[in-house]
Amino acid sequence: MKIRLFLLSAVALTGLLSGCRSTSGQQAIETGTDTIDATLPTQLPRTAIPSHYAVEVTPHADRLAFDGKAAIDLKVIKATRELVVNVADLSITQATLTPKGGQPLAGTIAIDADNQTASFAFPRELAPGEYRLELTYSGKINTVANGLFALDYTNVDGQPARALFTQFEASDARRFVPSWDEPDYKARFDLTARVPQKDMAVSNMPEASSKDLGNGLKAVTFQTTPVMSSYLLFFATGDFDRITKTAAGREVGVVMSRGNGDKARYALDAEAQILPYYNDYFGRPYPLPKLDNVAGPGQSVFFSAMENWGAIFTFERRLLLDPAISSEADKQAIFGVEAHEMAHMWFGDLVTMAWWDDLWLNEGFASWMANKTTQHFHPDWGGDIDQIADREGAMGLDAFSTTHPVVQHVRTVEQANQAFDDITYDKGQSIIAMLEAFAGADVWRQGIRSYMAKFAYRNTRTSDLWAAIEGAGAKGLNEVARDFTTQPGIPLVQLGNSRCVNGNTVVPATLSQFSNDRRQQAAASPLAWHIPIRATAGTGSGSLQVTQGHNATLSAPGCGILLINPGQAGYFRVLYTPQQADALRQAFPKLQPVDQYGVLSDGLALSDAGYQPVARALDLLASIPADAHAKVAQKGAETWVALFRQMDGNPAAQSAIRDQASRAYWPRLQKLGLTPRDGDSPLDALLRASLIANLGELGEPHVVAEGQRLLGALQRDPKAVPGSLKAAWLGVIAGNADANSWEVLHRMAAAARSSTERSTYYHLLGLAKNDTLARRALDLAISKEPGATISAGMITSTAENHPTMTLDFVLSHLPQVTPFVDLSGSSGYVAELVEDSADATLIPKIQAYAAAHIKPDDRRPIDHAAARIKWKADNAPRIQREIVAWLKAHPANA
Ligand SMILES: [Zn+2]
């Protein structure tokens, strides 16, 4: 999986594990197409290996149930009396095993619900050899995205409709077919589905045949898949349309609910554009005959898309461009999500991690590749800065003692689900960006090509990738890669006084570890990394050194302004001396935008953690030039919003912050204009929406007044606000809503037809700062009105301004809330609601929740949220004091 969902405001997924994978010799078991590594964790005895599944399903969408039959060709590799497969929520009525050329044996069925397995015992010992296991079973259609699930929506004729989809990663194929449901058990799949004659059915492969069954049903059979992991199998059916194009000799398509083809054109064009680029990059053409991207009406708080081989699934808001509601940011996200999922067709689907320990190989790589692809096709979108923003997201998690290494030890299904976090995705991609810069782009790509060639249709571990890249010529990469993927945390490069020696700047550096919540311990016994450190001092691209241990002397040509990590490819923080920091601040307006972004982010994090005065970061914030790159300006405005929230309870300070932000960014917004203009660059459009949202969040008077005017206009004319700015302006209205305007929004939500509009409006209702309205949003969320896939996200958006109220509400309404939460994300859901709060009274509440509802091994998201809240509560007085002092010394109207 998956690409995570970008909600109206980003709420990070958490999920934390510690320790690292022990390496041991590979004891390989032959499977014909692959090997099973006997040292991998498993819930299944290594006695049999499947090679082919023939699956037949008959969904009964009306009663949320399905019937299934599976015929599994397998090889018994060790004599045994029983076969064990993964099963969850399936009821198996019959099990028959037929040895090749022999007589069928009836099996006795036993289900172990806790371990999600079924075992079939046979009357005699099964000798090694080939068999066919035939099973008859039935299962549930879920209403959240696990296994086979239903999405209800209003169709183009205004009628209620239901479509079915599957979501199997990490471990939910077992809810659809009894299976060896672990990534190393690759097999071929044949799928037949009995669906209504009028509906479309979609799977990984093209349709092989369709037979009218005469009773309003047809049996659709799909072509056999290549060998692949069970979590990549896909099936969907409903009242769909499909649009297609040919790209690089393959058919690419988008499948969506009937009547929405126009909204899918943008995604289809992007798909056709990206495919040949990937064929070339990976050095192997996309291996399946077609590639669909299937739109699901609705959403999940936990993911927005899934890389089923040949049939990507994406929730509508991240696939369909809807002129009524989609913003420039949505448009760019559609491209980015598609690029991410398509990268998985190679990295993940063709070559798959052997076990969830190495999930980052899939997700870090796909995230990095999406950014690279975006920069290639859309160099004017600021992707280089997005890469740094993602790094900062990862560091936000990695700075706590509850973090985990990129390569981690996963034992349970729940831990596999928790592994989809910011470390896996964003630290993963940041490390890859650093290593690509270290190896050089050509050597890196050559290494990737040989990795693809060597491991196609097979499974790998992280060390296989490093070996391939080093083999392509990246000397020394292995040491850097190993240190950054097997150790948790962030290196801290602390500089001493620099000197000018023969035209070079020479600076001693202490190399330790950056930490938020264990600064003293990290300083006393820091981890050590091989760190590639680039330095410039005013001339050229500077120098690159790989440090090791805890001390280094850095040197850069020139004696100008010293900048460590220019271009920001390095994954570490830099603490300058006061003199160096002051010189850098004075030079700040002239730095490259990506360096402005990186230096400011570093400064904010170092000040927050107490490594330097808060004033030093605020001085940088105030140094952002009036005409800064849009992404830097956006970061500036967002930072003022974060400071505003930090000063909750101090209206005088909040008012001073509002004045600062207004002085810095209202003129910029006026210059951009409050409505879209012909000739807007993509970044103009992005910045306009972002400044409206951020200044509105601060209660900036001009923006709030315009929001109120637009609300009046909207009641007369629903098109009074252009679609691309609708979410931004309605967000301003929602945040500052009174009972009246909240009700207007509520009516818009209830009347909205498209699922994207609906979910946007309902989420906005949760953003009201007013306590009574926030509480009303929570009550509404658990009513039948918004619809099952919207409720969990509405609760999450309410937590943004009201974490304590939201947590109390959720804990006192668990039976109502739990059914809205995907099984794959349930342990992190409660943690997410509160992890940005500084209210220490929340800690015992979430710990009590965990004690009652989450197994001890699976509590890391809660542990992380507790660590984060405690750190925020402990540090708030210092930070607030220093912010107030800075604001006094820098009056906005001076
Ligand atoms: Zn992914």
mmCIF file of C-alpha atoms in Angstrom, residues 71-199:
data_model
loop_
_atom_site.group_PDB
_atom_site.id
_atom_site.type_symbol
_atom_site.label_atom_id
_atom_site.label_comp_id
_atom_site.label_asym_id
_atom_site.label_seq_id
_atom_site.Cartn_x
_atom_site.Cartn_y
_atom_site.Cartn_z
ATOM 1 C CA ALA A 71 -8.926 -24.529 -6.356
ATOM 2 C CA ILE A 72 -5.316 -24.143 -5.261
ATOM 3 C CA ASP A 73 -2.484 -26.018 -6.938
ATOM 4 C CA LEU A 74 0.262 -26.569 -4.414
ATOM 5 C CA LYS A 75 3.345 -28.539 -3.682
ATOM 6 C CA VAL A 76 3.771 -30.288 -0.338
ATOM 7 C CA ILE A 77 7.467 -29.917 0.445
ATOM 8 C CA LYS A 78 7.562 -31.705 3.786
ATOM 9 C CA ALA A 79 5.427 -34.670 4.819
ATOM 10 C CA THR A 80 2.497 -33.483 6.910
ATOM 11 C CA ARG A 81 -1.018 -34.524 7.974
ATOM 12 C CA GLU A 82 -2.460 -31.039 7.668
ATOM 13 C CA LEU A 83 -2.372 -27.903 5.522
ATOM 14 C CA VAL A 84 -2.589 -24.449 7.089
ATOM 15 C CA VAL A 85 -3.674 -21.314 5.201
ATOM 16 C CA ASN A 86 -4.616 -17.759 6.156
ATOM 17 C CA VAL A 87 -8.303 -17.031 6.594
ATOM 18 C CA ALA A 88 -10.147 -14.110 8.191
ATOM 19 C CA ASP A 89 -13.909 -13.858 8.543
ATOM 20 C CA LEU A 90 -14.540 -16.667 6.042
ATOM 21 C CA SER A 91 -16.717 -19.631 6.698
ATOM 22 C CA ILE A 92 -15.370 -22.725 4.946
ATOM 23 C CA THR A 93 -17.866 -25.506 4.358
ATOM 24 C CA GLN A 94 -15.851 -27.989 2.362
ATOM 25 C CA ALA A 95 -12.171 -28.879 1.871
ATOM 26 C CA THR A 96 -10.956 -31.564 -0.515
ATOM 27 C CA LEU A 97 -7.378 -32.420 -1.386
ATOM 28 C CA THR A 98 -6.497 -34.367 -4.503
ATOM 29 C CA PRO A 99 -2.972 -35.690 -5.021
ATOM 30 C CA LYS A 100 -1.820 -35.452 -8.630
ATOM 31 C CA GLY A 101 -3.212 -38.551 -10.338
ATOM 32 C CA GLY A 102 -4.801 -39.781 -7.074
ATOM 33 C CA GLN A 103 -8.140 -39.963 -5.266
ATOM 34 C CA PRO A 104 -9.657 -36.978 -3.381
ATOM 35 C CA LEU A 105 -9.239 -36.789 0.387
ATOM 36 C CA ALA A 106 -11.820 -34.986 2.557
ATOM 37 C CA GLY A 107 -10.291 -32.597 5.077
ATOM 38 C CA THR A 108 -11.452 -31.772 8.601
ATOM 39 C CA ILE A 109 -11.642 -27.996 8.936
ATOM 40 C CA ALA A 110 -10.467 -26.076 12.027
ATOM 41 C CA ILE A 111 -10.466 -22.260 12.212
ATOM 42 C CA ASP A 112 -8.112 -20.285 14.472
ATOM 43 C CA ALA A 113 -9.685 -16.817 14.437
ATOM 44 C CA ASP A 114 -6.983 -15.188 16.603
ATOM 45 C CA ASN A 115 -4.180 -16.263 14.310
ATOM 46 C CA GLN A 116 -6.273 -15.819 11.160
ATOM 47 C CA THR A 117 -5.613 -19.336 9.944
ATOM 48 C CA ALA A 118 -7.573 -22.391 8.910
ATOM 49 C CA SER A 119 -6.123 -25.879 9.036
ATOM 50 C CA PHE A 120 -7.272 -28.895 7.070
ATOM 51 C CA ALA A 121 -6.437 -32.258 8.612
ATOM 52 C CA PHE A 122 -6.411 -35.336 6.379
ATOM 53 C CA PRO A 123 -6.869 -39.014 7.213
ATOM 54 C CA ARG A 124 -3.341 -39.931 6.138
ATOM 55 C CA GLU A 125 0.043 -38.308 5.913
ATOM 56 C CA LEU A 126 0.621 -36.261 2.774
ATOM 57 C CA ALA A 127 3.849 -37.192 1.064
ATOM 58 C CA PRO A 128 5.811 -34.438 -0.693
ATOM 59 C CA GLY A 129 4.399 -33.866 -4.155
ATOM 60 C CA GLU A 130 1.781 -31.980 -6.118
ATOM 61 C CA TYR A 131 -1.826 -31.563 -4.975
ATOM 62 C CA ARG A 132 -4.956 -29.554 -5.633
ATOM 63 C CA LEU A 133 -6.834 -28.131 -2.635
ATOM 64 C CA GLU A 134 -10.496 -27.323 -3.357
ATOM 65 C CA LEU A 135 -12.451 -25.134 -0.948
ATOM 66 C CA THR A 136 -16.028 -23.931 -0.781
ATOM 67 C CA TYR A 137 -16.627 -20.912 1.431
ATOM 68 C CA SER A 138 -18.529 -17.710 2.057
ATOM 69 C CA GLY A 139 -17.505 -14.314 3.374
ATOM 70 C CA LYS A 140 -18.530 -10.783 4.260
ATOM 71 C CA ILE A 141 -18.559 -7.643 2.180
ATOM 72 C CA ASN A 142 -17.230 -4.901 4.451
ATOM 73 C CA THR A 143 -18.218 -1.231 4.534
ATOM 74 C CA VAL A 144 -14.672 -0.055 5.240
ATOM 75 C CA ALA A 145 -11.740 -0.758 2.918
ATOM 76 C CA ASN A 146 -10.659 -4.245 3.975
ATOM 77 C CA GLY A 147 -11.072 -7.390 1.926
ATOM 78 C CA LEU A 148 -14.066 -7.132 -0.420
ATOM 79 C CA PHE A 149 -15.870 -3.904 0.457
ATOM 80 C CA ALA A 150 -18.802 -1.793 -0.713
ATOM 81 C CA LEU A 151 -18.873 1.923 -1.455
ATOM 82 C CA ASP A 152 -22.316 3.518 -1.586
ATOM 83 C CA TYR A 153 -22.748 6.704 -3.565
ATOM 84 C CA THR A 154 -25.273 8.770 -5.500
ATOM 85 C CA ASN A 155 -25.039 8.007 -9.196
ATOM 86 C CA VAL A 156 -25.211 10.377 -12.136
ATOM 87 C CA ASP A 157 -29.012 9.999 -12.242
ATOM 88 C CA GLY A 158 -29.300 11.011 -8.585
ATOM 89 C CA GLN A 159 -30.068 7.449 -7.490
ATOM 90 C CA PRO A 160 -28.391 5.529 -4.644
ATOM 91 C CA ALA A 161 -25.834 3.045 -5.980
ATOM 92 C CA ARG A 162 -23.358 0.538 -4.600
ATOM 93 C CA ALA A 163 -20.061 -0.607 -6.103
ATOM 94 C CA LEU A 164 -17.676 -3.297 -4.836
ATOM 95 C CA PHE A 165 -13.887 -3.177 -4.619
ATOM 96 C CA THR A 166 -11.090 -5.066 -2.890
ATOM 97 C CA GLN A 167 -8.259 -3.875 -0.663
ATOM 98 C CA PHE A 168 -5.813 -6.563 0.437
ATOM 99 C CA GLU A 169 -2.576 -4.989 1.603
ATOM 100 C CA ALA A 170 -1.172 -5.735 4.074
ATOM 101 C CA SER A 171 -2.957 -8.928 5.070
ATOM 102 C CA ASP A 172 -6.545 -8.930 3.874
ATOM 103 C CA ALA A 173 -6.541 -11.176 0.788
ATOM 104 C CA ARG A 174 -7.394 -13.814 3.388
ATOM 105 C CA ARG A 175 -10.795 -12.118 3.745
ATOM 106 C CA PHE A 176 -11.482 -12.909 0.082
ATOM 107 C CA VAL A 177 -9.831 -16.256 -0.538
ATOM 108 C CA PRO A 178 -8.218 -18.793 1.828
ATOM 109 C CA SER A 179 -4.576 -18.299 0.912
ATOM 110 C CA TRP A 180 -0.910 -18.340 1.753
ATOM 111 C CA ASP A 181 -1.310 -14.626 2.376
ATOM 112 C CA GLU A 182 2.285 -13.530 2.877
ATOM 113 C CA PRO A 183 4.287 -11.584 0.282
ATOM 114 C CA ASP A 184 6.896 -14.294 -0.291
ATOM 115 C CA TYR A 185 4.288 -16.853 -1.467
ATOM 116 C CA LYS A 186 3.979 -15.630 -5.042
ATOM 117 C CA ALA A 187 1.545 -17.519 -7.284
ATOM 118 C CA ARG A 188 -0.584 -17.114 -10.411
ATOM 119 C CA PHE A 189 -4.265 -16.246 -10.105
ATOM 120 C CA ASP A 190 -7.304 -16.996 -12.263
ATOM 121 C CA LEU A 191 -10.402 -15.116 -11.196
ATOM 122 C CA THR A 192 -14.019 -15.660 -12.263
ATOM 123 C CA ALA A 193 -16.785 -13.425 -10.899
ATOM 124 C CA ARG A 194 -20.569 -13.747 -11.257
ATOM 125 C CA VAL A 195 -21.898 -10.202 -11.469
ATOM 126 C CA PRO A 196 -25.049 -8.481 -12.746
ATOM 127 C CA GLN A 197 -25.249 -8.524 -16.542
ATOM 128 C CA LYS A 198 -25.403 -4.697 -16.709
ATOM 129 C CA ASP A 199 -22.308 -4.125 -14.523
#
